[in-house]
Amino acid sequence: MTRRPHDRVTARAPAKVNLCLAVGPLREDGFHELQTVFHAVGLFDELDVERAPALTLTVTGEGASEVPTDSTNLAARAVAALAAATGQDPGVALTLRKGIPVAGGMAGGSADAAAALVACDALWGTGLGRDELSDVAAQLGSDVPFSLHGGTALGTGRGERLTPVLGQGEFSWVLALADGGLSTPDVYGELDRQRATGPVGVALDPSGVLAALRSGDPVLLGRALCNDLQEPALALRPALRLLLDAGSEHGALGAVVSGSGPTCAFLCRDTAAAVALAAVLSGLGVCRTVRRADGPVPGARVVSTS
Ligand code: C5P
């Protein structure tokens, strides 16, 4: 259903943490079969789009200098993919304000792509449904469909097939981004290496996290957090162990490497506990950034049009 086009649109999309990341076998296409519980948290990237003679991108905010501004940027790729799918002219000026830590394993790039999809859909009045946008999103990256979807969802396939998760309650998180990056393919590769050379690792199972979400009890959820990529991430960055231990010692109900890291996610009893833990973790001096956020929050949304 086409809609009235706009001259300028602003959209925003949230960061994610993985409450459980169960990694199955390596597929022939180079991806692993996953069962993961995605959870959108209240840290957002915001994107303005307006018509322009050519596709351009300007990035501001923390870590902006690390974000590519050429055609490899996931938001630019999203514009090009949606333009190709709908027959629109991809000439738009993108202005991106980063609120999600860059290169932290919190799906900031995927959030930017999702924001670009909903923003350009509104700008051009193409009126694609969520399913059609999700198909374009899945071509861009495994996490992009979830950045559109938001909330809490079970991801299967390579992470792009989503089922909403029934749950209750709001959860208070501290997200600590350790110094130094981790490459996602390297972390998956280390898992394959560990599985090939060590005792055969049994993939985790998200049922404990799903039960905890149904109960809404943060204590149960804290105990159930799990990630098959945690051991490989710790093998590549042993200092993350100290960060996880510090969180647990200072009141976190659960501590887990999020995705392929290096962000560590700490679940807290309430906002006051999260504020206190964020102060302790900042004081350790080993983090690039420490943020506090609640979840779940909605996925990519248009916030203003003109
Ligand atoms: O889809 P995305 O671009 O986020 O994936 C980045 C890399 O992470 C892939 O190239 C692959 O090495 C790894 N990956 C994987 N299995 C998945 C998702 C990602 O091995 N299900």
Coordinates of C-alpha atoms and ligand atoms in Angstrom, one line a residue:
M1 CA 0.0 0.0 0.0
T2 CA 1.7 3.2 -1.1
R3 CA 1.6 6.2 1.2
R4 CA 2.2 10.0 0.9
P5 CA 5.9 10.6 0.4
H6 CA 7.8 13.0 2.7
D7 CA 10.8 15.4 2.2
R8 CA 12.5 14.5 5.4
V9 CA 12.2 11.6 7.9
T10 CA 13.8 10.8 11.2
A11 CA 13.9 7.2 12.4
R12 CA 15.5 5.5 15.4
A13 CA 16.4 1.9 16.1
P14 CA 17.6 0.1 19.3
A15 CA 20.7 -1.9 20.4
K16 CA 20.3 -5.6 21.2
V17 CA 21.7 -8.1 23.6
N18 CA 21.4 -11.9 23.2
L19 CA 19.9 -13.4 26.3
C20 CA 20.8 -16.8 25.0
L21 CA 23.0 -17.6 22.0
A22 CA 23.0 -21.3 21.2
V23 CA 25.2 -22.0 18.2
G24 CA 24.6 -25.1 16.2
P25 CA 26.6 -26.6 13.3
L26 CA 28.4 -24.6 10.6
R27 CA 26.4 -24.6 7.4
E28 CA 27.7 -24.8 3.9
D29 CA 27.0 -21.1 3.3
G30 CA 29.5 -20.2 6.1
F31 CA 26.9 -19.3 8.7
H32 CA 26.0 -21.3 11.8
E33 CA 22.6 -22.5 12.6
L34 CA 21.4 -20.5 15.6
Q35 CA 18.8 -20.5 18.3
T36 CA 19.1 -17.1 20.0
V37 CA 16.9 -14.9 22.2
F38 CA 17.3 -11.3 21.1
H39 CA 16.3 -8.5 23.4
A40 CA 16.1 -4.9 22.3
V41 CA 17.4 -2.4 24.9
G42 CA 16.9 1.4 25.2
L43 CA 20.1 2.6 23.5
F44 CA 19.3 4.1 20.2
D45 CA 20.9 5.3 16.9
E46 CA 18.9 8.1 15.2
L47 CA 18.9 8.6 11.4
D48 CA 17.7 11.6 9.3
V49 CA 17.0 11.0 5.6
E50 CA 16.2 13.6 3.0
R51 CA 16.2 13.6 -0.8
A52 CA 19.5 14.5 -2.4
P53 CA 21.3 14.3 -5.8
A54 CA 23.3 11.3 -4.6
L55 CA 23.5 8.9 -1.6
T56 CA 25.7 10.6 1.1
L57 CA 26.3 9.7 4.8
T58 CA 27.4 11.9 7.7
V59 CA 28.0 10.3 11.1
T60 CA 28.1 12.0 14.5
G61 CA 28.2 10.8 18.1
E62 CA 30.5 8.6 20.2
G63 CA 32.9 6.5 18.0
A64 CA 31.7 8.3 14.8
S65 CA 35.2 8.3 13.4
E66 CA 35.3 4.5 13.3
V67 CA 32.1 4.2 11.2
P68 CA 32.6 4.0 7.4
T69 CA 30.8 6.6 5.4
D70 CA 31.1 5.0 2.0
S71 CA 28.9 2.4 0.3
T72 CA 30.1 -0.3 2.6
N73 CA 28.1 1.3 5.5
L74 CA 25.1 -0.9 6.4
A75 CA 22.7 2.0 6.4
A76 CA 23.9 3.0 2.9
R77 CA 23.6 -0.6 1.7
A78 CA 20.0 -0.7 3.2
V79 CA 19.1 2.4 1.2
A80 CA 20.5 0.9 -2.0
A81 CA 18.8 -2.5 -1.4
L82 CA 15.4 -0.9 -0.7
A83 CA 15.7 1.4 -3.7
A84 CA 16.5 -1.6 -5.9
A85 CA 13.6 -3.6 -4.5
T86 CA 11.1 -0.7 -5.0
G87 CA 12.4 1.1 -8.1
Q88 CA 13.2 4.3 -6.2
D89 CA 16.1 6.7 -6.8
P90 CA 18.6 5.9 -4.0
G91 CA 19.7 9.6 -3.9
V92 CA 19.3 10.5 -0.2
A93 CA 21.4 12.3 2.4
L94 CA 21.7 10.3 5.5
T95 CA 22.7 11.9 8.9
L96 CA 23.4 9.3 11.6
R97 CA 23.6 10.1 15.3
K98 CA 25.3 7.2 17.1
G99 CA 23.9 6.4 20.6
I100 CA 24.8 2.7 20.4
P101 CA 28.5 2.0 21.1
V102 CA 30.4 1.3 17.8
A103 CA 31.8 -2.2 17.2
G104 CA 30.6 -3.6 20.5
G105 CA 28.5 -6.6 19.5
M106 CA 25.2 -4.7 20.2
A107 CA 24.1 -4.6 16.6
G108 CA 24.6 -0.9 16.1
G109 CA 25.3 -1.3 12.3
S110 CA 22.2 -3.5 12.0
A111 CA 20.1 -0.8 13.9
D112 CA 21.3 1.8 11.4
A113 CA 20.3 -0.5 8.5
A114 CA 16.8 -1.1 10.1
A115 CA 16.4 2.7 10.7
A116 CA 17.3 3.4 7.1
L117 CA 14.7 0.9 5.8
V118 CA 11.8 2.3 7.8
A119 CA 13.0 5.9 7.1
C120 CA 13.3 5.5 3.3
D121 CA 10.0 3.5 3.2
A122 CA 8.3 6.5 4.7
L123 CA 10.4 9.1 2.7
W124 CA 9.4 7.4 -0.6
G125 CA 5.9 6.4 0.5
T126 CA 6.6 2.9 -0.7
G127 CA 4.5 1.5 2.2
L128 CA 6.1 -1.9 2.4
G129 CA 4.8 -4.2 5.1
R130 CA 7.0 -5.4 8.0
D131 CA 7.4 -8.8 6.2
E132 CA 8.6 -7.2 3.0
L133 CA 11.0 -5.0 4.9
S134 CA 12.2 -8.0 6.8
D135 CA 13.1 -9.8 3.6
V136 CA 15.3 -6.9 2.5
A137 CA 16.7 -6.7 6.0
A138 CA 17.7 -10.4 6.0
Q139 CA 19.8 -9.8 2.8
L140 CA 21.8 -7.2 4.7
G141 CA 22.8 -9.1 7.8
S142 CA 21.7 -11.8 10.3
D143 CA 20.7 -9.3 13.0
V144 CA 18.9 -6.6 10.8
P145 CA 15.5 -8.3 10.9
F146 CA 15.6 -8.2 14.7
S147 CA 16.6 -4.5 14.7
L148 CA 13.3 -3.9 12.8
H149 CA 11.3 -6.2 15.0
G150 CA 12.5 -5.2 18.5
G151 CA 11.0 -6.4 21.8
T152 CA 12.2 -9.9 22.7
A153 CA 12.3 -12.6 20.0
L154 CA 13.6 -16.0 19.3
G155 CA 15.9 -16.0 16.2
T156 CA 16.5 -19.2 14.3
G157 CA 18.2 -20.0 10.9
R158 CA 21.2 -17.7 10.9
G159 CA 19.3 -15.5 13.3
E160 CA 17.0 -13.9 10.7
R161 CA 13.9 -16.0 11.2
L162 CA 12.0 -14.4 14.2
T163 CA 9.3 -15.5 16.5
P164 CA 8.1 -13.1 19.2
V165 CA 8.7 -14.3 22.7
L166 CA 5.9 -14.2 25.3
G167 CA 7.2 -12.5 28.3
Q168 CA 6.5 -10.0 31.1
G169 CA 8.3 -7.3 33.0
E170 CA 11.0 -4.8 32.2
F171 CA 14.6 -5.6 32.9
S172 CA 17.5 -3.2 34.0
W173 CA 20.8 -3.7 32.3
V174 CA 24.3 -2.5 32.5
L175 CA 26.2 -2.8 29.2
A176 CA 30.0 -2.6 29.6
L177 CA 32.1 -2.4 26.5
A178 CA 35.6 -3.6 27.2
D179 CA 38.6 -1.9 25.5
G180 CA 39.6 -3.4 22.2
G181 CA 37.3 -5.0 19.5
L182 CA 36.5 -8.5 18.6
S183 CA 35.7 -9.6 15.1
T184 CA 32.5 -11.6 14.8
P185 CA 33.9 -14.1 12.2
D186 CA 37.0 -14.6 14.4
V187 CA 34.8 -15.5 17.5
Y188 CA 32.7 -18.0 15.5
G189 CA 36.0 -19.4 14.0
E190 CA 37.4 -19.8 17.5
L191 CA 34.2 -21.8 18.5
D192 CA 34.7 -24.1 15.5
R193 CA 38.3 -24.6 16.5
Q194 CA 37.5 -25.3 20.1
R195 CA 34.8 -27.8 19.0
A196 CA 37.1 -29.5 16.6
T197 CA 40.0 -29.9 19.0
G198 CA 38.4 -30.1 22.4
P199 CA 35.7 -32.3 24.0
V200 CA 32.6 -32.0 21.7
G201 CA 30.7 -29.0 23.0
V202 CA 27.0 -29.5 23.2
A203 CA 25.1 -26.4 21.9
L204 CA 23.1 -24.6 24.6
D205 CA 19.4 -24.5 24.6
P206 CA 17.2 -21.4 25.1
S207 CA 14.4 -23.1 27.1
G208 CA 15.7 -21.7 30.5
V209 CA 15.7 -18.2 29.2
L210 CA 12.2 -18.6 27.6
A211 CA 10.8 -19.9 30.9
A212 CA 12.4 -17.1 32.9
L213 CA 10.9 -14.5 30.5
R214 CA 7.5 -16.0 30.9
S215 CA 7.9 -15.7 34.7
G216 CA 9.1 -12.1 34.5
D217 CA 11.5 -12.9 37.4
P218 CA 14.9 -11.2 36.9
V219 CA 16.6 -13.6 39.3
L220 CA 15.6 -16.6 37.1
L221 CA 16.6 -14.7 34.0
G222 CA 19.9 -13.7 35.5
R223 CA 20.7 -17.4 36.1
A224 CA 19.5 -18.5 32.7
L225 CA 21.6 -16.1 30.5
C226 CA 23.9 -18.2 28.2
N227 CA 26.1 -17.8 25.2
D228 CA 28.0 -20.4 23.2
L229 CA 30.3 -17.6 22.0
Q230 CA 31.3 -16.7 25.5
E231 CA 34.2 -19.2 25.9
P232 CA 35.6 -18.4 22.4
A233 CA 35.3 -14.6 23.2
L234 CA 37.1 -15.2 26.5
A235 CA 39.8 -17.2 24.8
L236 CA 40.5 -14.3 22.4
R237 CA 40.1 -11.6 25.2
P238 CA 40.9 -13.1 28.6
A239 CA 40.4 -9.7 30.3
L240 CA 36.6 -10.1 29.7
R241 CA 36.6 -12.7 32.5
L242 CA 37.6 -10.1 35.1
L243 CA 34.8 -7.8 33.9
L244 CA 32.2 -10.6 34.2
D245 CA 33.5 -11.5 37.6
A246 CA 33.5 -7.9 38.8
G247 CA 29.8 -7.6 37.8
S248 CA 28.8 -10.7 39.6
E249 CA 30.7 -9.7 42.7
H250 CA 29.0 -6.3 42.7
G251 CA 25.4 -7.4 42.6
A252 CA 24.5 -8.4 39.0
L253 CA 21.9 -11.1 38.9
G254 CA 23.5 -12.5 35.8
A255 CA 26.5 -11.6 33.6
V256 CA 27.1 -12.7 30.0
V257 CA 29.1 -11.8 26.9
S258 CA 26.5 -10.4 24.5
G259 CA 26.7 -11.8 21.0
S260 CA 30.3 -12.1 19.9
G261 CA 31.4 -9.4 22.4
P262 CA 33.2 -7.5 23.6
T263 CA 30.1 -6.0 25.3
C264 CA 29.3 -7.7 28.5
A265 CA 25.6 -7.5 29.7
F266 CA 24.8 -7.5 33.4
L267 CA 21.2 -7.9 34.5
C268 CA 20.3 -6.0 37.7
R269 CA 17.5 -6.2 40.2
D270 CA 16.3 -2.7 39.5
T271 CA 17.4 0.8 38.2
A272 CA 19.1 1.7 41.5
A273 CA 21.2 -1.5 41.4
A274 CA 22.1 -0.8 37.8
V275 CA 23.2 2.8 38.5
A276 CA 25.4 1.5 41.3
L277 CA 26.9 -1.3 39.2
A278 CA 27.5 1.0 36.3
A279 CA 29.5 3.3 38.6
V280 CA 31.6 0.4 39.9
L281 CA 32.4 -1.0 36.4
S282 CA 33.3 2.5 35.1
G283 CA 35.7 2.8 38.0
L284 CA 37.6 -0.3 37.0
G285 CA 39.1 1.6 34.2
V286 CA 39.0 -1.3 31.7
C287 CA 36.0 -0.3 29.7
R288 CA 35.6 1.9 26.7
T289 CA 32.1 2.8 27.8
V290 CA 29.6 1.7 30.4
R291 CA 25.9 2.3 29.7
R292 CA 22.6 1.6 31.5
A293 CA 19.5 0.6 29.6
D294 CA 16.1 -1.0 30.1
G295 CA 14.5 -3.6 27.9
P296 CA 12.5 -4.7 26.0
V297 CA 11.9 -1.7 23.7
P298 CA 10.3 -1.5 20.2
G299 CA 12.3 -2.0 17.0
A300 CA 13.1 0.6 14.3
R301 CA 10.4 3.3 14.2
V302 CA 9.9 6.6 12.4
V303 CA 9.9 9.3 15.0
S304 CA 9.2 12.4 12.8
T305 CA 8.3 13.4 9.3
S306 CA 8.1 16.7 7.4
Ligands
C5P1 O1 25.2 -11.8 9.1 P1 26.4 -11.0 9.7 O2 27.0 -10.1 8.6 O3 26.1 -10.3 10.9 O4 27.5 -12.1 10.0 C1 28.9 -11.8 10.2 C2 29.7 -13.0 10.3 O5 29.4 -13.7 11.5 C3 29.5 -14.0 9.2 O6 30.3 -13.7 8.1 C4 29.9 -15.3 9.9 O7 31.3 -15.5 10.0 C5 29.4 -15.1 11.3 N1 28.1 -15.7 11.6 C6 27.9 -17.1 11.6 N2 26.7 -17.6 11.8 C7 25.6 -16.8 12.0 C8 25.7 -15.4 12.0 C9 27.0 -14.9 11.8 O8 28.9 -17.8 11.5 N3 24.4 -17.4 12.2

